[in-house]
Coordinates of C-alpha atoms in Angstrom, one line a residue:
X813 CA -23.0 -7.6 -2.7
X814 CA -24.3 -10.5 -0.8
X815 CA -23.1 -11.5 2.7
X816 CA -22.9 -15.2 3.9
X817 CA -22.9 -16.7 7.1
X818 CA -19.9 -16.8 9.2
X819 CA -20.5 -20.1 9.9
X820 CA -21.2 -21.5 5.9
X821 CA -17.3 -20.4 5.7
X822 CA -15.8 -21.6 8.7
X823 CA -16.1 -18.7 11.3
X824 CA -17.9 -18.6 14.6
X825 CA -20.5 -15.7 14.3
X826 CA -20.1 -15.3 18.5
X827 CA -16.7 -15.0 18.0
X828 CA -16.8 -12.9 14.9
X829 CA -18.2 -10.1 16.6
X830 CA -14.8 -9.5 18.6
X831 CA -14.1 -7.3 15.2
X832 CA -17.3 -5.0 15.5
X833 CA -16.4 -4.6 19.4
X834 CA -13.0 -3.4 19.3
X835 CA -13.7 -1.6 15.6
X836 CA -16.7 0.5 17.6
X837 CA -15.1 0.8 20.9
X838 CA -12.6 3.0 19.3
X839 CA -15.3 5.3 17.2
X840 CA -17.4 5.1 21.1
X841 CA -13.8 6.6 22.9
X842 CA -13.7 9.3 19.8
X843 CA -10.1 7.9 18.6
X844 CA -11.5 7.0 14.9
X845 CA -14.6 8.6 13.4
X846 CA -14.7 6.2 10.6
X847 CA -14.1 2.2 10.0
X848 CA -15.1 -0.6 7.8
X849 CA -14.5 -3.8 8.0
X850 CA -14.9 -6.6 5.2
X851 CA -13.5 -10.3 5.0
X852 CA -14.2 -13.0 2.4
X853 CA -13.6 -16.5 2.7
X854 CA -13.5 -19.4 -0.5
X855 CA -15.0 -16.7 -2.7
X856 CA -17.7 -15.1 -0.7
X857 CA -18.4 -12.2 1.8
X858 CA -18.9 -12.8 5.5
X859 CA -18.4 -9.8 7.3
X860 CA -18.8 -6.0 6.3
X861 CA -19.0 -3.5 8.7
X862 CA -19.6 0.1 8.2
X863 CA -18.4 1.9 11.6
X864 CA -19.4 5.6 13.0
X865 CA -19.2 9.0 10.8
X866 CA -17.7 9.7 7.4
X867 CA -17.3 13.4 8.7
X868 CA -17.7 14.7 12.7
X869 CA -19.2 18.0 11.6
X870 CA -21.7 16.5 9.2
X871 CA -22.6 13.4 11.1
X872 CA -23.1 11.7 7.7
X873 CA -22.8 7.5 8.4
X874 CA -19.9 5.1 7.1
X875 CA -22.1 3.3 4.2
X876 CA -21.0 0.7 2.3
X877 CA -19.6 2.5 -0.7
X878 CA -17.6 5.0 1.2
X879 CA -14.7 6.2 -0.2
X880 CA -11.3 6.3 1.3
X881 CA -8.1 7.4 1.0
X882 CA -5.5 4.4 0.2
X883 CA -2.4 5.7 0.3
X884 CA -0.2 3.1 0.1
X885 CA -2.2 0.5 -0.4
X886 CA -1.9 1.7 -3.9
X887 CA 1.3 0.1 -4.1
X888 CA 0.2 -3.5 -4.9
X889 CA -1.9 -2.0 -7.9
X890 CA 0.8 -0.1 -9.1
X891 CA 2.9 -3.7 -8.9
X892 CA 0.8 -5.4 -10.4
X893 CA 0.9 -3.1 -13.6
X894 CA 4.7 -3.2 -13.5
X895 CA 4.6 -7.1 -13.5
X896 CA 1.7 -7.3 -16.1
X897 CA 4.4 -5.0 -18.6
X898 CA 7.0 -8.0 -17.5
X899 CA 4.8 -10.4 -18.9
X900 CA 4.4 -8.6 -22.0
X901 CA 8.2 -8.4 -22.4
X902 CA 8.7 -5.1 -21.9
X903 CA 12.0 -5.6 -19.5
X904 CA 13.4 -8.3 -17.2
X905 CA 13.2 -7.7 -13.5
X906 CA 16.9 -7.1 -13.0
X907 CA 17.2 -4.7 -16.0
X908 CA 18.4 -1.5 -14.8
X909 CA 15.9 1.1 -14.4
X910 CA 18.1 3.6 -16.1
X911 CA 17.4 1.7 -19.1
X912 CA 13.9 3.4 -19.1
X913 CA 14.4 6.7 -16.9
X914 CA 17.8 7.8 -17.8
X915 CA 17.4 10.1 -15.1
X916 CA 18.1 7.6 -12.4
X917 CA 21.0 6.0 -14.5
X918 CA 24.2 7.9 -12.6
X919 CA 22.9 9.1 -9.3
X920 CA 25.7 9.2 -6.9
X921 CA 25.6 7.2 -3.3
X922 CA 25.6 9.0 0.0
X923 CA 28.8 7.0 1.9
X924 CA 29.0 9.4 4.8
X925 CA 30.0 13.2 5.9
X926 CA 33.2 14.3 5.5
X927 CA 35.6 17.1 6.0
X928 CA 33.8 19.1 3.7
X929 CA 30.3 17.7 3.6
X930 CA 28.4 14.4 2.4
X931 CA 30.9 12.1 0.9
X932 CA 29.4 10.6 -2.4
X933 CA 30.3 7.7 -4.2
X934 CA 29.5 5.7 -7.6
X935 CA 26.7 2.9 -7.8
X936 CA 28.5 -0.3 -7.4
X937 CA 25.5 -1.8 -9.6
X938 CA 22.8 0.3 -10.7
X939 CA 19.0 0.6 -10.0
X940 CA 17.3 -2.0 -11.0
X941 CA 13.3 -3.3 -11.6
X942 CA 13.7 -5.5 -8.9
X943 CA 15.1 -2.8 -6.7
X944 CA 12.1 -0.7 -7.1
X945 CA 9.7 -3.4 -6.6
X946 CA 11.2 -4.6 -3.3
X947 CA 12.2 -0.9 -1.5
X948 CA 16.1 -2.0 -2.3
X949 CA 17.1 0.6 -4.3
X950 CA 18.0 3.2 -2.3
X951 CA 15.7 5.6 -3.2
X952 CA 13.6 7.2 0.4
X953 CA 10.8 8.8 1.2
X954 CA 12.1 12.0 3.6
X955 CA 10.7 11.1 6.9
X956 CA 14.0 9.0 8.2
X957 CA 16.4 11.2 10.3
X958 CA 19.5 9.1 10.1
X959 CA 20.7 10.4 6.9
X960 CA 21.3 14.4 6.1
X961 CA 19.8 13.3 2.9
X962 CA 16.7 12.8 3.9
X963 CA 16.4 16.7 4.7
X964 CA 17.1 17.3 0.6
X965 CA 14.2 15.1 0.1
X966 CA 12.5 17.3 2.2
X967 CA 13.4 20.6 0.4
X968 CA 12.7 19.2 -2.9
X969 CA 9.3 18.4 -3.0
X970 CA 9.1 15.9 -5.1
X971 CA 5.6 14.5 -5.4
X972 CA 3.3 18.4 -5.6
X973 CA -0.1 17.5 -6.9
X974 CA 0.2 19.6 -9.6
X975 CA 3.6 18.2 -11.0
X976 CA 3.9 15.7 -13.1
X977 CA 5.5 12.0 -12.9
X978 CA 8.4 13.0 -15.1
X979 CA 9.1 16.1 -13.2
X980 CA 9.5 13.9 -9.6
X981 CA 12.0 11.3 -11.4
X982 CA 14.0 14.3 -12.6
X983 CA 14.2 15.9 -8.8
X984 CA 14.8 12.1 -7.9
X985 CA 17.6 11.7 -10.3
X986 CA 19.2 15.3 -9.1
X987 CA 19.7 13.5 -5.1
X988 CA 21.9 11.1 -3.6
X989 CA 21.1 7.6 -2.9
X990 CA 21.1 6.6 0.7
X991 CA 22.5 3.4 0.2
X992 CA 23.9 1.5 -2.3
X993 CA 21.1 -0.3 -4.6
X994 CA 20.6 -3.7 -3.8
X995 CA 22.2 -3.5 0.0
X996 CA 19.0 -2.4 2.3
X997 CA 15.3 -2.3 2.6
X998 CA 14.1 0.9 2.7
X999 CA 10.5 2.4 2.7
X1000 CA 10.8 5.0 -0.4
X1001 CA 9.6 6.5 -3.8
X1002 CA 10.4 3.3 -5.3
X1003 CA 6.9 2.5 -6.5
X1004 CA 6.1 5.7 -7.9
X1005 CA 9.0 5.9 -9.9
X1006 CA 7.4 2.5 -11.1
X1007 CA 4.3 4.6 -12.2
X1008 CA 6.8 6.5 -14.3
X1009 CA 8.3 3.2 -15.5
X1010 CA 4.5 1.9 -16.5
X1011 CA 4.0 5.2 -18.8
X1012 CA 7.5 5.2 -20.1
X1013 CA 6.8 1.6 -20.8
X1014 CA 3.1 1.6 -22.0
X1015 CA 3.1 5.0 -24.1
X1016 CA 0.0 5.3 -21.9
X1017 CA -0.5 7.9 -18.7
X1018 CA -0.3 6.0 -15.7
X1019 CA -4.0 6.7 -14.7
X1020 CA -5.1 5.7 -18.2
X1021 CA -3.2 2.4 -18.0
X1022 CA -4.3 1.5 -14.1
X1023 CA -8.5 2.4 -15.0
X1024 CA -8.2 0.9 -18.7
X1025 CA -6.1 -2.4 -17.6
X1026 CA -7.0 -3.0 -14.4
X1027 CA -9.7 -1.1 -12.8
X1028 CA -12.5 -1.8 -15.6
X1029 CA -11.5 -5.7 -16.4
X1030 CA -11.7 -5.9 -12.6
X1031 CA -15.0 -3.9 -12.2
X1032 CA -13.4 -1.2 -10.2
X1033 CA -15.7 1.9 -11.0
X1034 CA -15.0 4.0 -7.5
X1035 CA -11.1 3.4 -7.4
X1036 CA -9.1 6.8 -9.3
X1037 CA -6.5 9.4 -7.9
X1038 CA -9.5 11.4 -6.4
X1039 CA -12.8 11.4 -6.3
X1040 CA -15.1 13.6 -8.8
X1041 CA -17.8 16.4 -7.6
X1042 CA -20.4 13.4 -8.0
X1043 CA -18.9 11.3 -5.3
X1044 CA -17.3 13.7 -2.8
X1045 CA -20.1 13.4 -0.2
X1046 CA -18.9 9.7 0.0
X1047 CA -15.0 10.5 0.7
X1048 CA -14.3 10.0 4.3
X1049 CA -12.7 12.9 6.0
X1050 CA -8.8 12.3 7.7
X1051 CA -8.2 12.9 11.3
X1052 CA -5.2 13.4 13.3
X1053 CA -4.7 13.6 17.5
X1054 CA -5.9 16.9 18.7
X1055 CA -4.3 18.8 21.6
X1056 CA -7.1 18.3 23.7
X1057 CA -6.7 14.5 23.2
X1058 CA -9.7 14.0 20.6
X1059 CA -9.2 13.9 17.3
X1060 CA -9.2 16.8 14.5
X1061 CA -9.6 16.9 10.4
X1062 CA -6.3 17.2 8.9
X1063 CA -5.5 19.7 5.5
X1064 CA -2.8 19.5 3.6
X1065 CA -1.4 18.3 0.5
X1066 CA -1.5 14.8 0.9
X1067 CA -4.8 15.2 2.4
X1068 CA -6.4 17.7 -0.1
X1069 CA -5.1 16.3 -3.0
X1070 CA -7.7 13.4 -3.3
X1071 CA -10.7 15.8 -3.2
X1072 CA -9.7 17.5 -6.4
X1073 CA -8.4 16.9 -9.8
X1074 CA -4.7 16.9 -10.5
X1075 CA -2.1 15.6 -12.4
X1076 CA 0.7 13.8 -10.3
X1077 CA -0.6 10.3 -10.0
X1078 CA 1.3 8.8 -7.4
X1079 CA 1.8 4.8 -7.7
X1080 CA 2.7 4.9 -4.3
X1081 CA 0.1 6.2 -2.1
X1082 CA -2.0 8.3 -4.7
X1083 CA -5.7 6.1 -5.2
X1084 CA -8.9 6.5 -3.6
X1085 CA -11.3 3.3 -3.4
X1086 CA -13.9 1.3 -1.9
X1087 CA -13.8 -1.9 0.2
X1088 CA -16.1 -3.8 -2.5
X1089 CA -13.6 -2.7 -5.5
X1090 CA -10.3 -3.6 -3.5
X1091 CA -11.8 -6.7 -2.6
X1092 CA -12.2 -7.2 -6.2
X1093 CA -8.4 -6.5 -6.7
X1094 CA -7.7 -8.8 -3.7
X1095 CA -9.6 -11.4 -5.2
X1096 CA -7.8 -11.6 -8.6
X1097 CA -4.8 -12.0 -6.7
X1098 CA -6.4 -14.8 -4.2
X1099 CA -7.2 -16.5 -7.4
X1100 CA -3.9 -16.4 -8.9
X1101 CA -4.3 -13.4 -11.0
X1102 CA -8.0 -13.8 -12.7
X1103 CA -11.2 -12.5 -12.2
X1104 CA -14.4 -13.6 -13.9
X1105 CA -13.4 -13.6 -17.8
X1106 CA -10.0 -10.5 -16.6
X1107 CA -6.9 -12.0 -16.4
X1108 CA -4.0 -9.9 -15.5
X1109 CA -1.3 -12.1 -14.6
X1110 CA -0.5 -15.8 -14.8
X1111 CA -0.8 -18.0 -11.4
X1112 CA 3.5 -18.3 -11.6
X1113 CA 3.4 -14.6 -11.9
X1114 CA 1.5 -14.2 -8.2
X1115 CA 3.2 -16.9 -6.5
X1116 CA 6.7 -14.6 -7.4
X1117 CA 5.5 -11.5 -6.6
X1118 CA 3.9 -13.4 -3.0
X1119 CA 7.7 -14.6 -2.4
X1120 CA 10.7 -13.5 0.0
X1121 CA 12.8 -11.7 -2.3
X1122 CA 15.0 -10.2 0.6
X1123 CA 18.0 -11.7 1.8
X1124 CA 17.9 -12.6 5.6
X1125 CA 20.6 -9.4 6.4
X1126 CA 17.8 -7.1 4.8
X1127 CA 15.2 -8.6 7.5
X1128 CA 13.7 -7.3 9.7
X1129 CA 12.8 -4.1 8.1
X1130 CA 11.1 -1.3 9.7
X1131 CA 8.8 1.3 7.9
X1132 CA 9.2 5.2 8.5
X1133 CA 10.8 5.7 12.5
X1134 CA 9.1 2.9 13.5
X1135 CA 10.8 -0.3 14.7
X1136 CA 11.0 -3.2 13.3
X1137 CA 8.5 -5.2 15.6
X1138 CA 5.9 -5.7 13.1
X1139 CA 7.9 -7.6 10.3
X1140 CA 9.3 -10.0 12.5
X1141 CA 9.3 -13.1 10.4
X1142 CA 8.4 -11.4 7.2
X1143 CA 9.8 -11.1 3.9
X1144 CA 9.0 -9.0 1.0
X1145 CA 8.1 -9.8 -2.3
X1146 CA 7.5 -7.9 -5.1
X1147 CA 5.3 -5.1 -3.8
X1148 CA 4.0 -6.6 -0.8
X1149 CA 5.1 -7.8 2.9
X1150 CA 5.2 -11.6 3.1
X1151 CA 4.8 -13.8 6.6
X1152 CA 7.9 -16.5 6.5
X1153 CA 7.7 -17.8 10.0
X1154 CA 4.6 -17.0 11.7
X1155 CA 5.8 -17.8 15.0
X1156 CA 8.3 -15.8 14.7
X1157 CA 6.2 -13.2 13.4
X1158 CA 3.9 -13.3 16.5
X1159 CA 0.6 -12.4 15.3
X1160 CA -1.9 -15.5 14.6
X1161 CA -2.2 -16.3 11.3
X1162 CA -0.5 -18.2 8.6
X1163 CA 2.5 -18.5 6.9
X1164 CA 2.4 -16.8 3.5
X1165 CA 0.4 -14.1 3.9
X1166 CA 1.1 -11.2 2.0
X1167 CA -0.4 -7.7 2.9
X1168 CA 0.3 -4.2 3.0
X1169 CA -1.3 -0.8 5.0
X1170 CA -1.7 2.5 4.2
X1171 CA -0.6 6.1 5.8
X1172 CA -4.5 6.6 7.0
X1173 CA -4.4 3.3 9.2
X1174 CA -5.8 1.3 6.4
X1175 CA -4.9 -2.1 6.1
X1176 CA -5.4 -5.9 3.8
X1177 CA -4.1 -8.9 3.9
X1178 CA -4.3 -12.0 1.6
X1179 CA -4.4 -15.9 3.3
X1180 CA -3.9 -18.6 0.4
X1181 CA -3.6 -21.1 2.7
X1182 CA -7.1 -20.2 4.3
X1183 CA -8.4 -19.4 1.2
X1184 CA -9.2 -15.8 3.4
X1185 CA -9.1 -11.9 2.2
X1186 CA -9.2 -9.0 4.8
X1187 CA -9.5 -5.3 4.9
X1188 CA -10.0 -2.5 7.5
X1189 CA -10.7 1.3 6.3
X1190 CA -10.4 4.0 8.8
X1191 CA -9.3 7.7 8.2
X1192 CA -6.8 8.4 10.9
X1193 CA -3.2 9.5 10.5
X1194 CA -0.1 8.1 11.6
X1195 CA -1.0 4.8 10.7
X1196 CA 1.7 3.8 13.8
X1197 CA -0.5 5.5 16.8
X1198 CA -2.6 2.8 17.3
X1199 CA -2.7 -1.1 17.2
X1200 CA -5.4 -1.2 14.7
X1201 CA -4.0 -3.9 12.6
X1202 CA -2.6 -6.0 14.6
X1203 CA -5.8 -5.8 16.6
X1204 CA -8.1 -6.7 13.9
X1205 CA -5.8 -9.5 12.6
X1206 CA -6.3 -11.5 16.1
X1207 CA -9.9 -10.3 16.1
X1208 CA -10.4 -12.4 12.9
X1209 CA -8.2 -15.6 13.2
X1210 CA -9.7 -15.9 16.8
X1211 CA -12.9 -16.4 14.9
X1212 CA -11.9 -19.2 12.6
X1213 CA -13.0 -22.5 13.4
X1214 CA -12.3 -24.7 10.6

């Protein structure tokens, strides 16, 4: 892939290399052992940025085609599916979910604890496509502690590697909501159930759809649910903090999972990619849906899914524990957050950009205004310990000059 100037796009090269400083200060202090960094302006490439060690132990180098782990950055594909089913027909956005997954049809709604335990109520409307797309549904992820339901979530382990889409709706359906559908954001297992929705949909697995519909029209050839034998000494290795206050690999489930075949292919946090081929993905969008001679969605299609479909009591909305500082002035649309006022939102940039991040620190974001694309890999888990992506957003817009 070539790489422009800085300048033949509108970017101060002196300026530009704010982004390599911070990005390798933090591989030089040992807090990250991996980064990549790789923005595109009007259609070309002017900055990508391999940073320190795919793995401590092994020393190996961040190269260009490194692999990493997505997570939830995988929601936008998975959205994009959904809304390429809408334009086929296949269901209106405010069609209840139920509809498709009659498992989710009659779950009940947490409304409290009473004398004997959790009060439960009926849906006052039910689940619907919209819901899921927007984290309104009242569906969770586990990881809140304001809700004694979030602890069933917890005991039910809903998404195992080895289970099957079908298999996490029906432990879905078998829980309360948290809230009523329709009345809060919240961050959840909205999209996945959307991968459900896609196969139910389709007739197709949910892997099968993503690689046949998107991934090869796009030219997407390392993005999957994990990554084969043949590509495994490219996969990036996850840290967490250490005790000692360095950094350490992490194993577990939602770690492991991606080095090995398996058969729950999460929509929500489950793919494994490159910067070139997400830059692909980010480009189709940027260009309102097409690619070379693939087109996914119509340009009217974008421009809905890149709109505020919250209503101003849903905003701002926080993600996991954290606060709520970091969608101030943002919307959401329809699988991605969306900048409204970016004064408000206090970060330089523009209004209307849409962007999301992943559980690994990873993190894109889409300019139409500036015609601009952005995304930062690392491997390093919680996203929230440090200010990577705020960082490298003022790194970048510091840079642009015209």
């Amino acid at each position: 892939m070539g790489v422009v100037s800085p300048e033949s796009v509108g970017f101060s090269s002196e300026r530009l290399s704010r982004v390599n400083k911070f990005m390798q200060g933090y591989i030089d202090k040992g807090k990250l052992a991996s980064g990549l960094t790789m923005l595109a302006r009007r259609g070309e490439v002017f900055h990508f940025e391999p940073y320190g060690v795919l793995d401590l132990d092994s020393g190996a180098p961040v190269e260009r085609d490194t692999i990493f782990r997505f997570y939830s950055m995988t929601k936008p594909i998975t959205s994009v599916a959904v809304m390429m089913l809408y334009e086929e027909g296949c269901f209106a956005l405010d069609d209840p979910v139920g509809k498709f997954i009659p498992e989710l049809a009659s779950m009940k709604v947490y409304d409290g604890m009473g004398e004997t335990g959790m009060r439960l109520v009926e849906q006052r409307q039910p689940i619907t496509v919209r819901h899921l797309l927007t984290h309104t549904s009242g569906l969770s992820y586990g990881f809140h502690q304001d809700s004694p339901v979030e602890e069933m979530y917890r005991k039910a382990n809903i998404t195992p590697p080895d289970g099957t889409l079908q298999e996490m709706v029906e432990k879905l359906g078998r829980l309360p909501l948290v809230t009523q559908p329709g009345m809060k954001w919240r961050y959840s297992f909205a999209t996945d159930v959307l991968g459900y929705l896609v196969e139910v949909v389709s007739g197709v697995s949910f892997d099968r759809f993503l690689k046949d519909r998107i991934f090869m029209p796009l030219g997407m050839p390392d993005t999957s649910f994990y990554a084969p034998e043949e590509k495994l000494h490219r996969l990036a290795t996850v840290y967490g903090a250490s005790a000692n206050g360095g950094i350490a690999p992490l194993h577990n489930d939602l770690v492991d999972r991606h080095a090995r075949a398996h058969t729950l292919f999460s929509g929500g946090g489950g793919l494994v990619s490159t910067a070139s081929d997400y830059m692909r993905f980010c480009r189709m969008l940027l260009n309102g849906g097409v690619l070379g001679d693939a087109r996914l969605l119509a340009p009217k299609t974008v421009e809905m899914m890149r709109s505020n479909h919250l209503t101003e009591d849903m905003r701002p909305f926080a993600v996991g524990q954290s606060n709520a500082s970091d969608t101030k002035g943002c919307g959401f649309g329809l699988g991605f957050r969306v900048v409204m006022d970016i004064a408000q939102h206090g970060i330089i940039g523009s209004n209307g950009i849409y962007s999301w991040g992943g559980a690994a620190s990873t993190v894109f974001w889409i300019d139409p205004q500036e015609e601009l694309i952005a995304i930062l890999l690392t491997q390093f888990m919680p996203s929230s310990h440090y200010a990577l992506r705020r960082e490298f957003q003022i790194a970048t817009y510091q840079a642009l000059m015209e």
